[in-house]
CSV table of C-alpha atoms and ligand atoms in Angstrom, one decimal:
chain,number,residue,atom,x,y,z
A,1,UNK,CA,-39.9,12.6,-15.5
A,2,UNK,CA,-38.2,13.1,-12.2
A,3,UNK,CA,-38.8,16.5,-10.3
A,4,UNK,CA,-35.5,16.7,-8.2
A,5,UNK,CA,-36.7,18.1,-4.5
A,6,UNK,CA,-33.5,20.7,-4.2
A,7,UNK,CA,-33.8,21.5,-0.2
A,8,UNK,CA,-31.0,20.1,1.7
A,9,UNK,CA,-32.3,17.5,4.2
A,10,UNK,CA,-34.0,16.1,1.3
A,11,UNK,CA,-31.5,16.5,-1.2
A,12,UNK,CA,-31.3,12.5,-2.1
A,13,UNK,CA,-35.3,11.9,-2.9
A,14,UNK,CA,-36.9,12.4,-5.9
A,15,UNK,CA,-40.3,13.1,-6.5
A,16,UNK,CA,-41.0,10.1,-9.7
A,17,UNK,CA,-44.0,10.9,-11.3
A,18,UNK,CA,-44.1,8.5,-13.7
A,19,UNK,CA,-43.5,6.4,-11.2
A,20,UNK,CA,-46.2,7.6,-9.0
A,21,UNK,CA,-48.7,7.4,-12.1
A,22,UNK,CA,-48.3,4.2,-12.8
A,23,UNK,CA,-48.5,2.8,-9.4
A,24,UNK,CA,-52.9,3.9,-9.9
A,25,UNK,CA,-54.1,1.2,-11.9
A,26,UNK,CA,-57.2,3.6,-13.1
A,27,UNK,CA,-55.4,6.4,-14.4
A,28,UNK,CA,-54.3,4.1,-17.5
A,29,UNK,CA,-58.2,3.4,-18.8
A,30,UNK,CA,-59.3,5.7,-21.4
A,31,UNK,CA,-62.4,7.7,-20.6
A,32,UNK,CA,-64.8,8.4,-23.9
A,33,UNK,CA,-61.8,7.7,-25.6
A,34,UNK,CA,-59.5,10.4,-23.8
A,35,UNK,CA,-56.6,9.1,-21.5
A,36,UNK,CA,-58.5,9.7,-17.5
A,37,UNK,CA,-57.7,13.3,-16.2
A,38,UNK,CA,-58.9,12.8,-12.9
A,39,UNK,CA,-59.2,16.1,-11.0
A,40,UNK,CA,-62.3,14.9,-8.5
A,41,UNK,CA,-59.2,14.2,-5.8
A,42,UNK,CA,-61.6,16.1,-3.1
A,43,UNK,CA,-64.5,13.7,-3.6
A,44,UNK,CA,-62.2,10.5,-3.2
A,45,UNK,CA,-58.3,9.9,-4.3
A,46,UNK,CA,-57.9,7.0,-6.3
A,47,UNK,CA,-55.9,3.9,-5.0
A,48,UNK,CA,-52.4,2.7,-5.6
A,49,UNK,CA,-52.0,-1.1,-6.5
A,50,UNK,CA,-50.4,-1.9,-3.1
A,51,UNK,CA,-53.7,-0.8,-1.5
A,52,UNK,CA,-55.6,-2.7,-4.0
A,53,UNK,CA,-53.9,-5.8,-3.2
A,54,UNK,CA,-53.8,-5.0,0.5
A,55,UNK,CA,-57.5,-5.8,-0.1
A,56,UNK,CA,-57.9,-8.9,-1.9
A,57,UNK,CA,-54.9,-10.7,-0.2
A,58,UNK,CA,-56.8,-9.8,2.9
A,59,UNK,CA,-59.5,-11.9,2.0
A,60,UNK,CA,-57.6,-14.7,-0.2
A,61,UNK,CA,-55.4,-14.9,3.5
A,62,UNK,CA,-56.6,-13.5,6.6
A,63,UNK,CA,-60.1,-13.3,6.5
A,64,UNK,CA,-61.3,-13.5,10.3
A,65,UNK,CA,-63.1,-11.6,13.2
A,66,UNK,CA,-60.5,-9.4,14.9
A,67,UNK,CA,-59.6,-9.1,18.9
A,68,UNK,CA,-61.8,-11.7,19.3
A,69,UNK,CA,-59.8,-14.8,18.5
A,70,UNK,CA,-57.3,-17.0,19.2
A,71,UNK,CA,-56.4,-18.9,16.1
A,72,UNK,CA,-53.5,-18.0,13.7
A,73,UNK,CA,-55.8,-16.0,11.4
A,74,UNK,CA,-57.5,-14.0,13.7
A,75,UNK,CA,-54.6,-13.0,15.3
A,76,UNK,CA,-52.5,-11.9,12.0
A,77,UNK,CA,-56.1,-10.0,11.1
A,78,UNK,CA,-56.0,-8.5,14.6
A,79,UNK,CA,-52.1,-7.6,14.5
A,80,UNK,CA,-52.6,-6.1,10.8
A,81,UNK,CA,-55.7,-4.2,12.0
A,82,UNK,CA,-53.8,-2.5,15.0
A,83,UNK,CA,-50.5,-1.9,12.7
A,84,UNK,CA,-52.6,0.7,11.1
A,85,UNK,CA,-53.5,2.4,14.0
A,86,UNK,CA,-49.4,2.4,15.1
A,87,UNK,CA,-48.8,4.3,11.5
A,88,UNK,CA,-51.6,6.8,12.2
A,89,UNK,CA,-50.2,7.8,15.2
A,90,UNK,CA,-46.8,8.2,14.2
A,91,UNK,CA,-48.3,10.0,11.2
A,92,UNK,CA,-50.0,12.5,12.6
A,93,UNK,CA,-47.6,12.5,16.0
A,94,UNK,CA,-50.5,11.4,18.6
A,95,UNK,CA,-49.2,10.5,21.6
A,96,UNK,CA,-50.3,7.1,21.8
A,97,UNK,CA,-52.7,4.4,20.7
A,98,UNK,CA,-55.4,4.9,22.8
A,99,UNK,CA,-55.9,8.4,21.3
A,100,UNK,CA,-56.8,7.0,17.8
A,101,UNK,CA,-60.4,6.0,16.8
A,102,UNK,CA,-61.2,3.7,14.2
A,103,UNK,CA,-64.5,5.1,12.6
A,104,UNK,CA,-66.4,5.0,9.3
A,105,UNK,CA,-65.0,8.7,8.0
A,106,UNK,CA,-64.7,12.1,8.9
A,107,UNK,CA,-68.7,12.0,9.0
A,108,UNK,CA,-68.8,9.3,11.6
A,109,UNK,CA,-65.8,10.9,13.6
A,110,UNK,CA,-67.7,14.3,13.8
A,111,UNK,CA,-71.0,12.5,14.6
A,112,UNK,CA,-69.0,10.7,17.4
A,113,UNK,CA,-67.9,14.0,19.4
A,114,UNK,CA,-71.4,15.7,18.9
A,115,UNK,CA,-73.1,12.8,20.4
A,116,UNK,CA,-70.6,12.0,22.8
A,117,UNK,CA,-69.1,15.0,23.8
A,118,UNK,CA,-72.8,16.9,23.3
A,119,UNK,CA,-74.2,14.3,25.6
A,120,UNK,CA,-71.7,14.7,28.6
A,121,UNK,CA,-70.6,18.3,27.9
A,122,UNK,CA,-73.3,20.3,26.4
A,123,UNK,CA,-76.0,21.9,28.3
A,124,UNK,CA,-79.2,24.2,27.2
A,125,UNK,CA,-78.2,27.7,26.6
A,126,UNK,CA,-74.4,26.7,25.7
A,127,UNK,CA,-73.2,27.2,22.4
A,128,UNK,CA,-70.8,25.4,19.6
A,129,UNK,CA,-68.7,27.5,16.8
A,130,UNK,CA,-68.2,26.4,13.5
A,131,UNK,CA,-68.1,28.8,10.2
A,132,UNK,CA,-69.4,29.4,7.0
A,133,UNK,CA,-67.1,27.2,5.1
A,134,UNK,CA,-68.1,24.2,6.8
A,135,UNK,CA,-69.2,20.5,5.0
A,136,UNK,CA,-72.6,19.8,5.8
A,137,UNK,CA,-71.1,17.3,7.8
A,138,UNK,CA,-69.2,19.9,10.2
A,139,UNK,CA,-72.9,21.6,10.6
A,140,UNK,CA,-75.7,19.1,10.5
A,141,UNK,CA,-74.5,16.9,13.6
A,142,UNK,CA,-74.2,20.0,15.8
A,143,UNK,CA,-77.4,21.2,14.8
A,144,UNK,CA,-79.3,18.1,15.8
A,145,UNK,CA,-77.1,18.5,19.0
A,146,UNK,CA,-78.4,21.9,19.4
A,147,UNK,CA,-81.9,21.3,18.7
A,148,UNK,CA,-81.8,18.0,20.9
A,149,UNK,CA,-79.8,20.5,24.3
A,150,UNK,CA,-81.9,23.5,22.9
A,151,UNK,CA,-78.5,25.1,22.3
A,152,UNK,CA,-77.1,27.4,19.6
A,153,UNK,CA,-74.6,26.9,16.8
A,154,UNK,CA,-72.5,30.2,16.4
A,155,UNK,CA,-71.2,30.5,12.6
A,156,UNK,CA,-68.0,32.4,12.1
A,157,UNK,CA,-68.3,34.7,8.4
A,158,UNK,CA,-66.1,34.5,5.3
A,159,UNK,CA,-65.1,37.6,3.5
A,160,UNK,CA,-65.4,37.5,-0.1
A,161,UNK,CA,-62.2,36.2,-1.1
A,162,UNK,CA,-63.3,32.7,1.2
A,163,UNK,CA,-61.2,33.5,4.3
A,164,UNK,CA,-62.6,33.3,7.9
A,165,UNK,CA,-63.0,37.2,9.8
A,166,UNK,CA,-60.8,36.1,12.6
A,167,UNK,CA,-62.0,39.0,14.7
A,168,UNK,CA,-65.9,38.2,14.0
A,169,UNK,CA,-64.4,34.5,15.5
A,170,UNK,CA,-63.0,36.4,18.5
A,171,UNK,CA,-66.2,38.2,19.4
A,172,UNK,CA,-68.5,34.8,19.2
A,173,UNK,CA,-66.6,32.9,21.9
A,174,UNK,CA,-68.2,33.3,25.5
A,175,UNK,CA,-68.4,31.8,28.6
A,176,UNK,CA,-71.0,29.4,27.0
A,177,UNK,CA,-69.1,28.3,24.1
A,178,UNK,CA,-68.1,24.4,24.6
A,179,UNK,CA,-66.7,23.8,21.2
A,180,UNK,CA,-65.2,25.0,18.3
A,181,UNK,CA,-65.4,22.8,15.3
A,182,UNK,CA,-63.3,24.3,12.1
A,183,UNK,CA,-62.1,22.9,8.8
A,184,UNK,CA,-58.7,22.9,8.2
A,185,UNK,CA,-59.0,23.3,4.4
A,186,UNK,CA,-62.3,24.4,2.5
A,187,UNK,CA,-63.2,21.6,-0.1
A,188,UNK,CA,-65.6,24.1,-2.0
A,189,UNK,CA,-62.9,27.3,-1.6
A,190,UNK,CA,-59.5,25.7,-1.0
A,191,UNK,CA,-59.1,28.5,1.8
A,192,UNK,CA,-56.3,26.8,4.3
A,193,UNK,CA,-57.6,28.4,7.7
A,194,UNK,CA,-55.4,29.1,10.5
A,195,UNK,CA,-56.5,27.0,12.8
A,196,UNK,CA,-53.5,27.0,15.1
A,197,UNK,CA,-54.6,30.8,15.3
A,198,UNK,CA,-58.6,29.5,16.2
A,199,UNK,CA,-57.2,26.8,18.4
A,200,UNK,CA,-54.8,29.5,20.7
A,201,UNK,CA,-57.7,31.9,20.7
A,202,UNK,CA,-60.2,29.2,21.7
A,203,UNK,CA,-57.3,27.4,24.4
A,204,UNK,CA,-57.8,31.0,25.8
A,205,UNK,CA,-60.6,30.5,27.1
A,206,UNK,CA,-60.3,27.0,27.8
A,207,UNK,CA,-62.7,25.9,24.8
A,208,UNK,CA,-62.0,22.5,23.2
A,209,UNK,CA,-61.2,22.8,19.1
A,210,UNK,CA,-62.3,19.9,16.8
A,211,UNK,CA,-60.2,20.1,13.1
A,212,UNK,CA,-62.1,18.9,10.2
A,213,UNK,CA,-58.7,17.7,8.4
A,214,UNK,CA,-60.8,15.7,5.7
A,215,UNK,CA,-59.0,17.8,3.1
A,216,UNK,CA,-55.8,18.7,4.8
A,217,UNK,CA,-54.1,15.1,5.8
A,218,UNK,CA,-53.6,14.2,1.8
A,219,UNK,CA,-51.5,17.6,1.4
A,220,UNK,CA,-49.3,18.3,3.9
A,221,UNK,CA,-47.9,17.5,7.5
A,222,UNK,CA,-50.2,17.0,10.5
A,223,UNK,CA,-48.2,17.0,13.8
A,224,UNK,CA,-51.5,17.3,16.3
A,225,UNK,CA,-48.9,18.0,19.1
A,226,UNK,CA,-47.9,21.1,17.2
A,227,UNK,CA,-51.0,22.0,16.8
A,228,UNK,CA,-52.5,21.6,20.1
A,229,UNK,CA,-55.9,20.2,18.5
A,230,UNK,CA,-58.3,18.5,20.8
A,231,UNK,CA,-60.0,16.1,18.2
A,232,UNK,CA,-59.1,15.9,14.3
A,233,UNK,CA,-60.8,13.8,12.0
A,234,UNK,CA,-60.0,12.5,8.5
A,235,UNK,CA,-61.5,9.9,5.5
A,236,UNK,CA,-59.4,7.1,4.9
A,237,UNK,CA,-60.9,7.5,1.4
A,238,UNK,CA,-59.6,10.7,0.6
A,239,UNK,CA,-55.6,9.8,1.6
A,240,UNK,CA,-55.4,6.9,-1.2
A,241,UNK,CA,-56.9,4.5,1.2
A,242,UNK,CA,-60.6,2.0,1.2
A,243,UNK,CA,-63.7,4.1,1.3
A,244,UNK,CA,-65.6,2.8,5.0
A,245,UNK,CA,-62.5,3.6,7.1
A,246,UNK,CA,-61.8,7.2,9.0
A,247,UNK,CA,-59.8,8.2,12.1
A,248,UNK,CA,-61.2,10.4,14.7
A,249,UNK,CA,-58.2,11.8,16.7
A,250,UNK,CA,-58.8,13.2,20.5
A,251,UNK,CA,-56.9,13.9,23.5
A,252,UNK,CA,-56.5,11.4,25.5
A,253,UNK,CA,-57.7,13.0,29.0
A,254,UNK,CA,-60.9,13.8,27.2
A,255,UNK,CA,-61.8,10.9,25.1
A,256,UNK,CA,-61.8,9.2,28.8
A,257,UNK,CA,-64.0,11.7,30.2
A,258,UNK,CA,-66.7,11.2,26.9
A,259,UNK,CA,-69.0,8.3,27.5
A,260,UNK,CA,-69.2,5.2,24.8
A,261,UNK,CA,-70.8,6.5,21.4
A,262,UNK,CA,-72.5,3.3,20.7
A,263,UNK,CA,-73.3,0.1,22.6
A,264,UNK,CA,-72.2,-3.9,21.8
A,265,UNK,CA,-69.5,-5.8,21.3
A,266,UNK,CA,-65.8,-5.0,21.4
A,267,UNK,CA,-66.3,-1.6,23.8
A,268,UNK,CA,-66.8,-3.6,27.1
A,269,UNK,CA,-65.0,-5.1,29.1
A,270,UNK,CA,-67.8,-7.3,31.1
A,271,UNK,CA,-71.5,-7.2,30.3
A,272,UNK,CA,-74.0,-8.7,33.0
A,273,UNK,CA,-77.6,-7.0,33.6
A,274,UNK,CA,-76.9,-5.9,37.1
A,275,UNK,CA,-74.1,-3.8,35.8
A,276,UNK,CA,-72.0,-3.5,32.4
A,277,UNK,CA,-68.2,-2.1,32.6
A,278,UNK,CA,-66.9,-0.1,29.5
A,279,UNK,CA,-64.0,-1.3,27.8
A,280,UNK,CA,-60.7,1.2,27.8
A,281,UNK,CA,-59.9,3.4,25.0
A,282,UNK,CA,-59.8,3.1,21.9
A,283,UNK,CA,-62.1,0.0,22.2
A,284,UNK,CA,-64.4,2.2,24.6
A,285,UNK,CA,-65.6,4.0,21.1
A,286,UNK,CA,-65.6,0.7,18.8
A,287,UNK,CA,-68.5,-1.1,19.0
A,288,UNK,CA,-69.2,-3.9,16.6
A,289,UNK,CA,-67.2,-5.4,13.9
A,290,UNK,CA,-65.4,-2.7,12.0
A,291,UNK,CA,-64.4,-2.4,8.6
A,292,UNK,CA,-61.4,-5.2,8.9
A,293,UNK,CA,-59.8,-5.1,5.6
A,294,UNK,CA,-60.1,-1.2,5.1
A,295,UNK,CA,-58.6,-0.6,8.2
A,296,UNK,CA,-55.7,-3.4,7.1
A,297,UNK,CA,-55.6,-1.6,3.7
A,298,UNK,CA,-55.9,2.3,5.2
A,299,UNK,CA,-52.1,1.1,6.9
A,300,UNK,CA,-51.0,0.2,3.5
A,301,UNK,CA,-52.5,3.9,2.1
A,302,UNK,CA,-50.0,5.5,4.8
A,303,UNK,CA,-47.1,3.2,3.9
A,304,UNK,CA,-47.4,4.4,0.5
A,305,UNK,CA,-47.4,7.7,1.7
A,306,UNK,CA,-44.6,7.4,3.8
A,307,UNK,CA,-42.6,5.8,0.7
A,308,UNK,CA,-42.8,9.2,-1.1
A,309,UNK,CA,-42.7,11.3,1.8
A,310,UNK,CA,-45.6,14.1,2.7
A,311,UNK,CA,-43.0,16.5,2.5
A,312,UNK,CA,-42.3,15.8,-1.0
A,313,UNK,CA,-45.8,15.6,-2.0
A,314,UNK,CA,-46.5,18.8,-0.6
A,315,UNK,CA,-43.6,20.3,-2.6
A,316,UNK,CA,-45.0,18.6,-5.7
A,317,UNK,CA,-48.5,19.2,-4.6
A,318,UNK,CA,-47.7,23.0,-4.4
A,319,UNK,CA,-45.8,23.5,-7.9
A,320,UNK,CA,-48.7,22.1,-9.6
A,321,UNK,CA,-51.4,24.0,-7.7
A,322,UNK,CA,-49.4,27.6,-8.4
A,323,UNK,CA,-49.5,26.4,-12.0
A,324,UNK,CA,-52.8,25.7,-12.5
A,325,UNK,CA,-53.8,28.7,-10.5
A,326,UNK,CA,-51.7,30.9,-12.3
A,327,UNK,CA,-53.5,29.3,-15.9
A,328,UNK,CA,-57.2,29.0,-14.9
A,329,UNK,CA,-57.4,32.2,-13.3
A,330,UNK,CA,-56.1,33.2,-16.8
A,331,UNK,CA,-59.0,31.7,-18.9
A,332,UNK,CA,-61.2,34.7,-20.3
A,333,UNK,CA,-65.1,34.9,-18.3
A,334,UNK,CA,-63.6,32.7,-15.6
A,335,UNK,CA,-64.8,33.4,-12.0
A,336,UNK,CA,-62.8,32.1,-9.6
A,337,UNK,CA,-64.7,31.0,-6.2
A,338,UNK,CA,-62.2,31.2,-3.2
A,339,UNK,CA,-59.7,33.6,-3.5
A,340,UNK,CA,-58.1,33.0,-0.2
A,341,UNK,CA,-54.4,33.5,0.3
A,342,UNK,CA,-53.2,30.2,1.4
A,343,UNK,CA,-55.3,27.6,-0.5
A,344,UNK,CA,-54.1,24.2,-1.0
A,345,UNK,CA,-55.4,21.1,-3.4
A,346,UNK,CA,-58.8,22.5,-4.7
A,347,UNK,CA,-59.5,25.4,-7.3
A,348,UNK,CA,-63.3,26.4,-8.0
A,349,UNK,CA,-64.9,28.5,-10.4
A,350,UNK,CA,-68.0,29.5,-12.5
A,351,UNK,CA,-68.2,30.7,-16.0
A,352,UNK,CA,-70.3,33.5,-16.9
A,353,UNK,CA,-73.5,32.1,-18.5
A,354,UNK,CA,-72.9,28.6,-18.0
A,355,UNK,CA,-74.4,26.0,-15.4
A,356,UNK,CA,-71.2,24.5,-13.4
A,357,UNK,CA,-72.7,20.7,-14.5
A,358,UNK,CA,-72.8,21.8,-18.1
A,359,UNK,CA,-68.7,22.3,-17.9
A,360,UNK,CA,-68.3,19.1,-15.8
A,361,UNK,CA,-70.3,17.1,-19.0
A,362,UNK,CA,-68.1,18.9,-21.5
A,363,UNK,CA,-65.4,18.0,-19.8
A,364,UNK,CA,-66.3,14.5,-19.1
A,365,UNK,CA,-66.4,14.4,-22.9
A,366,UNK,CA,-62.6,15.0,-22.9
A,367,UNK,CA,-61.8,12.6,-20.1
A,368,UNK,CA,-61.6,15.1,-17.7
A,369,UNK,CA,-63.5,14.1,-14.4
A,370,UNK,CA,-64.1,17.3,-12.4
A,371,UNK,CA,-67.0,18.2,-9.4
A,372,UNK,CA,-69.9,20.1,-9.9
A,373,UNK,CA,-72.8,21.3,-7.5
A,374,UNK,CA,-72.6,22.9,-4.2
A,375,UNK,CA,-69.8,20.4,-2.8
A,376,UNK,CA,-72.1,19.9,0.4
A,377,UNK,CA,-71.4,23.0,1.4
A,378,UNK,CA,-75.0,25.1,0.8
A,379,UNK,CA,-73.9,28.1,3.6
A,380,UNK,CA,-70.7,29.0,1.2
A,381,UNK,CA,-73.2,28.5,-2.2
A,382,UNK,CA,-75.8,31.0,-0.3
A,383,UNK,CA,-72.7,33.2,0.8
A,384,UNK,CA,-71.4,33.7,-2.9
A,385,UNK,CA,-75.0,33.9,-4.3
A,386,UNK,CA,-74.7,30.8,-6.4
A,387,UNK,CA,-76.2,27.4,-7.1
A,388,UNK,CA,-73.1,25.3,-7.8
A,389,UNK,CA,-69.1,25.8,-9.0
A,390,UNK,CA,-67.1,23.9,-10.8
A,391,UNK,CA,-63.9,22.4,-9.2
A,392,UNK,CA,-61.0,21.1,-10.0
A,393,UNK,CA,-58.8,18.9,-6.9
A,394,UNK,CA,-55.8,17.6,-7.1
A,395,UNK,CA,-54.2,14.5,-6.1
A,396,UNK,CA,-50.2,13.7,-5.9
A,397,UNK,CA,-50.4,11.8,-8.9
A,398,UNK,CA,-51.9,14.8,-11.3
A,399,UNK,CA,-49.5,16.5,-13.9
A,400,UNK,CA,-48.9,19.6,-15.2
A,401,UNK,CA,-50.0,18.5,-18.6
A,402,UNK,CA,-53.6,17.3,-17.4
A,403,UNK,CA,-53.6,20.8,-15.9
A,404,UNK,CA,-53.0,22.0,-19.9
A,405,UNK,CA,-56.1,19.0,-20.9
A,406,UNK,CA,-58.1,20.5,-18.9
A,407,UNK,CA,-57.7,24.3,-19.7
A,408,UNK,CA,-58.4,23.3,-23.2
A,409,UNK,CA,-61.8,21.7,-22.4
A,410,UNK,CA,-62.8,24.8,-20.2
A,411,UNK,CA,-62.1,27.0,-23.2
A,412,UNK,CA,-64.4,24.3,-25.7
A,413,UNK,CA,-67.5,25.3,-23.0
A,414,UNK,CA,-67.6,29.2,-24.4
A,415,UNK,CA,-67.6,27.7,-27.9
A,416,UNK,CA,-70.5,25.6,-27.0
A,417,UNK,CA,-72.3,28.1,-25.2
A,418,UNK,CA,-71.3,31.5,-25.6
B,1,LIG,N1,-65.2,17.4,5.6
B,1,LIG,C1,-64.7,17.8,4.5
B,1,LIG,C2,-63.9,19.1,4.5
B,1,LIG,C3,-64.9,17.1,3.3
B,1,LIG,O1,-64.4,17.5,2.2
B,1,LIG,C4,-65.7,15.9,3.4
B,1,LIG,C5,-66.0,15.2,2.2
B,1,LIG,O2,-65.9,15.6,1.1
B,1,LIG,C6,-66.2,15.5,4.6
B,1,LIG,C7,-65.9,16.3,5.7
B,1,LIG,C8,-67.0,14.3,4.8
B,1,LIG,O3,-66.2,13.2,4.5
B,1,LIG,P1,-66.8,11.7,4.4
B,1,LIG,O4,-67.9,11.8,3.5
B,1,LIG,O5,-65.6,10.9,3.9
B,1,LIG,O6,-67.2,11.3,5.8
């Protein structure tokens, strides 16, 4: 089945989902006997083969400490390596390398900033923004900032249908705020926020903004020119690539002004013990041997990417959200969670009388691999007065059909247990 994309700079490409399908190795196993329906695309995408064998012939090749050497194979490892960074610059339109940091995930870039940026930047009494919505790893690394500068963390509220109160944002900034830190989609509500909105308001009054694009750079176009962002951050994981591999994205004027993250090999350029210089960016913020072949292998997630087109996938991406929207916010007893109006790639919900890890199990039982539990975000639980929702994510790989499979199994819960 071939969806043709009918917009006229793209009028030749095609959007091959049977293609695309069978290019995931793991989508062909059967799961208790029920083709995989894997709708847990928020937790981690699953890999396409080129990734896969990105890997091994890493290892069955190139295998060898990078920037460090100068034989044959630890040059080709160190070429590789640095390819990737090339591709996530031009992906995301940075405007050069020095502005792209190789870290572990979106968790490690964010814990980066807070301890760098915190360390240089952030005084007692001064404050940080972030909302509601935030993963606990948007919140937990400025709180232990705050707590070590005696400083306060400012939360911007959601409204009830999962959208920030811009104006409650605009009265929090003051003269004390020294970041805003803001996801760019919710992975518990979906909500798409407006951060190009957050990050004129905050520009304003000349307050840096960090985007939390752990949800966002597997869904649609990320030009951080555009935006005006002063640090994003994203999980190689969760854009088809090797778990172990993220990309923490700043300016370059103020990744020069941070001070080294961590100490050892790689980010200096000299080391004595009368007086150590720093290395230059990106190395500045790389200490240590980093995750070689996921780094390799996170280039090959973006060519794969790039093969399709984000454009596309966003077209796809969107067609199948609107349908499964349209359908699950149909089932009878089903509360959606997150009624925002721009939502991308994630739809949660509770059923009325049912514990959110009792549909995950009867679903498992079908095949269908969906999230349950608070999603690592407790403050949006708290805000909706729940324990846990289910949610379904997608992935540019999911189908309308699976969509169907899974409706099905939501509707076999109430005949279990109600
Ligand atoms: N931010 C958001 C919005 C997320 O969805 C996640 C993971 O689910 C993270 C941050 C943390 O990502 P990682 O665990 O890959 O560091």
């Amino acid at each position: 089945m071939a969806i043709e994309i009918d917009n006229n700079e793209k009028k030749n490409r095609t959007f091959d989902i049977d293609k695309i399908r069978n290019d995931f190795p793991i989508l062909k196993q059967l799961i208790n006997g029920k083709p995989l329906v894997y709708f847990d695309n928020a937790a981690t995408t699953q890999k396409p083969l080129s990734v896969i064998n990105k890997i091994e012939s890493y290892y069955k090749e190139i295998n060898s400490n990078i920037h460090r050497g100068v034989h044959t194979l630890s040059q080709r490892a160190t070429v590789e390596y640095e390819a990737t960074r090339e591709k996530v610059m031009r992906f995301i339109n940075a405007e050069n390398l020095s502005e792209i940091i190789f870290t572990k995930g979106t968790t490690d870039s964010i814990n980066l900033v807070a301890s760098s940026f915190g360390k240089k930047f952030v005084k007692e009494g001064d404050e940080i923004i972030v909302s509601q919505m935030e993963h606990h790893s948007n919140i937990v690394p400025w709180q232990m900032l705050c707590e070590e500068k005696n400083a306060h963390l400012k939360v911007i509220p959601i409204n009830d249908s999962g959208e920030l109160i811009i104006e409650e944002y605009e009265k929090l900034i003051t003269e004390k705020t020294k970041l805003v830190s803001i996801v760019y989609v919710s992975n518990s509500l979906g909500t798409i926020n407006p951060v190009k909105e957050i990050i004129k308001i905050a520009h304003s009054k000349n307050v840096p903004v960090l985007i939390d694009a752990a949800q966002a750079i597997q869904h649609f176009k990320i030009d951080v020119k555009e935006l005006d962002c002063d640090f994003l951050c994203f999980s190689g994981h969760k854009v088809y690539g090797p778990t172990g591999i993220g990309v923490l994205y700043g300016k370059q004027a103020l990744l020069e002004s941070m001070p080294p993250y961590q100490g050892g090999g790689d980010m200096i350029r000299s080391v004595s013990f009368s007086k150590t210089v720093y290395n230059s960016l990106p190395a500045k913020f790389e200490a240590g041997t980093p995750n070689i072949e996921a780094g390799i292998a996170l280039g090959t997630a973006f060519d794969y990417i790039n093969s399709i087109g984000i454009e596309n996938i966003f077209d796809y991406e969107t067609d199948l959200f609107n349908y499964a929207n349209e359908k699950i916010l149909a089932i009878d007893k089903l509360i959606p969670i997150g009624t925002a109006k721009n939502k991308s790639g994630t739809i949660s919900f509770i059923l009325d009388g049912v514990h959110p890890h009792d549909i995950g199990t009867i679903l498992d039982f079908d095949g269908v691999a969906i999230r349950t539990g608070h999603h690592c975000t407790q403050p949006v639980m708290e805000r909706f007065n729940l324990p846990a929702t289910a949610r379904i994510s997608f992935g540019l790989y999911n189908t309308k059909e699976e969509v169907d499979i899974a409706i099905k199994s939501i509707k076999k819960v109430f005949e279990v247990f109600i």
